[in-house]
Amino acid sequence: MAYVINDDCISCGSCEGECPVEAISMGDEHYVIDADLCTDCGTCVDACPVEAIHPE
């Protein structure tokens, strides 16, 4: 089960730098997680200051 970033994302980029498999990138409106690359490590969850990342 991959993680997803919801609309609460403030596009700060904190999660992108923490992802060990580079599954996070900037989308049209906010950051997104590539489900095919995500390894469910949860590192991004801890890095998000607004709690916008949750399990899918």
Backbone as numpy.savetxt, mean C-alpha at the origin, in Angstrom:
# Nx Ny Nz CAx CAy CAz Cx Cy Cz
-3.98 -13.48 0.18 -4.82 -12.31 0.18 -3.93 -11.06 0.18
-4.03 -10.24 -0.81 -3.23 -9.03 -0.93 -3.85 -7.90 -0.11
-3.05 -6.88 0.12 -3.54 -5.68 0.78 -4.04 -4.70 -0.27
-4.91 -3.79 0.14 -5.41 -2.73 -0.74 -5.31 -1.40 -0.01
-5.22 -0.34 -0.80 -5.17 1.02 -0.25 -6.49 1.69 -0.59
-7.19 2.20 0.43 -8.49 2.81 0.19 -8.38 4.32 -0.08
-9.51 4.97 -0.24 -9.55 6.39 -0.59 -9.09 7.31 0.54
-8.82 6.76 1.71 -8.29 7.58 2.80 -6.82 7.94 2.57
-6.20 7.32 1.58 -4.79 7.55 1.26 -4.55 9.04 0.97
-3.49 9.60 1.59 -3.14 11.00 1.39 -1.94 11.14 0.44
-1.56 10.04 -0.21 -0.48 10.03 -1.20 0.84 10.55 -0.64
1.16 10.18 0.59 2.39 10.64 1.22 3.61 9.83 0.76
3.38 8.60 0.29 4.47 7.77 -0.20 5.18 6.95 0.85
4.74 7.02 2.09 5.39 6.27 3.17 5.41 4.77 2.91
4.33 4.26 2.36 4.21 2.82 2.13 5.09 2.34 0.97
5.21 3.15 -0.06 5.95 2.73 -1.26 7.39 2.36 -0.93
8.05 3.17 -0.15 9.44 2.92 0.20 9.64 1.74 1.14
8.61 1.36 1.85 8.71 0.26 2.81 8.44 -1.11 2.19
7.80 -1.15 1.02 7.43 -2.43 0.41 8.68 -3.16 -0.10
8.96 -4.36 0.44 10.17 -5.09 0.05 10.12 -5.70 -1.36
8.93 -5.77 -1.95 8.81 -6.36 -3.29 8.37 -5.33 -4.34
8.38 -4.07 -3.95 8.03 -2.96 -4.85 6.65 -3.15 -5.51
5.66 -3.57 -4.70 4.31 -3.80 -5.20 3.45 -2.55 -5.15
3.96 -1.48 -4.57 3.18 -0.25 -4.39 3.67 0.82 -5.35
2.71 1.46 -6.03 3.05 2.55 -6.95 1.93 3.58 -6.93
2.22 4.74 -7.49 1.21 5.80 -7.54 0.19 5.47 -8.61
-1.09 5.50 -8.24 -2.18 5.28 -9.19 -2.72 6.60 -9.68
-3.91 6.59 -10.24 -4.52 7.80 -10.76 -4.84 8.81 -9.66
-5.36 8.32 -8.54 -5.76 9.22 -7.46 -4.97 9.06 -6.18
-4.47 7.85 -5.93 -3.65 7.59 -4.75 -2.81 6.35 -5.02
-2.01 5.96 -4.04 -1.15 4.79 -4.21 -2.00 3.52 -4.33
-1.48 2.55 -5.06 -2.15 1.27 -5.26 -1.16 0.14 -5.03
-1.69 -1.04 -4.72 -0.87 -2.22 -4.50 -1.17 -3.24 -5.58
-0.12 -3.73 -6.23 -0.26 -4.77 -7.25 -0.45 -6.10 -6.54
-1.65 -6.64 -6.63 -1.99 -7.89 -5.92 -1.13 -9.06 -6.36
-0.66 -9.05 -7.58 0.18 -10.15 -8.07 1.57 -10.12 -7.46
2.03 -8.96 -7.02 3.35 -8.84 -6.41 3.32 -8.87 -4.89
2.21 -8.47 -4.31 2.09 -8.39 -2.85 2.29 -9.76 -2.20
3.14 -9.78 -1.15 3.43 -11.02 -0.44 2.74 -11.07 0.93
1.84 -10.13 1.19 1.08 -10.08 2.44 1.95 -9.91 3.68
3.07 -9.22 3.55 3.96 -9.06 4.70 3.42 -8.06 5.72
2.60 -7.10 5.26 2.00 -6.13 6.17 2.89 -4.95 6.53
4.06 -4.85 5.96 4.97 -3.74 6.26 4.33 -2.41 5.91
3.59 -2.38 4.83 2.94 -1.14 4.39 1.90 -0.66 5.39
1.22 -1.59 6.03 0.19 -1.24 7.01 0.81 -0.43 8.14
1.95 -0.87 8.63 2.62 -0.18 9.73 3.16 1.18 9.29
3.49 1.34 8.00 4.07 2.58 7.49 3.02 3.66 7.22
1.77 3.27 7.06 0.72 4.22 6.68 0.27 5.07 7.88
0.44 6.40 7.77 0.06 7.27 8.90 -1.44 7.50 9.06
-2.23 7.14 8.04 -3.68 7.37 8.11 -4.48 6.07 8.08
-3.82 4.94 8.24 -4.47 3.63 8.28 -5.35 3.37 7.06
-4.82 3.68 5.87 -5.58 3.51 4.63 -5.34 2.16 3.96
-4.52 1.29 4.58 -4.19 0.01 3.97 -4.80 -1.12 4.79
-5.53 -2.00 4.09 -6.23 -3.09 4.75 -6.13 -4.36 3.92
-6.30 -5.54 4.55 -6.37 -6.78 3.76 -7.56 -6.72 2.79
-7.37 -7.29 1.62 -8.44 -7.30 0.61 -9.60 -8.17 1.04
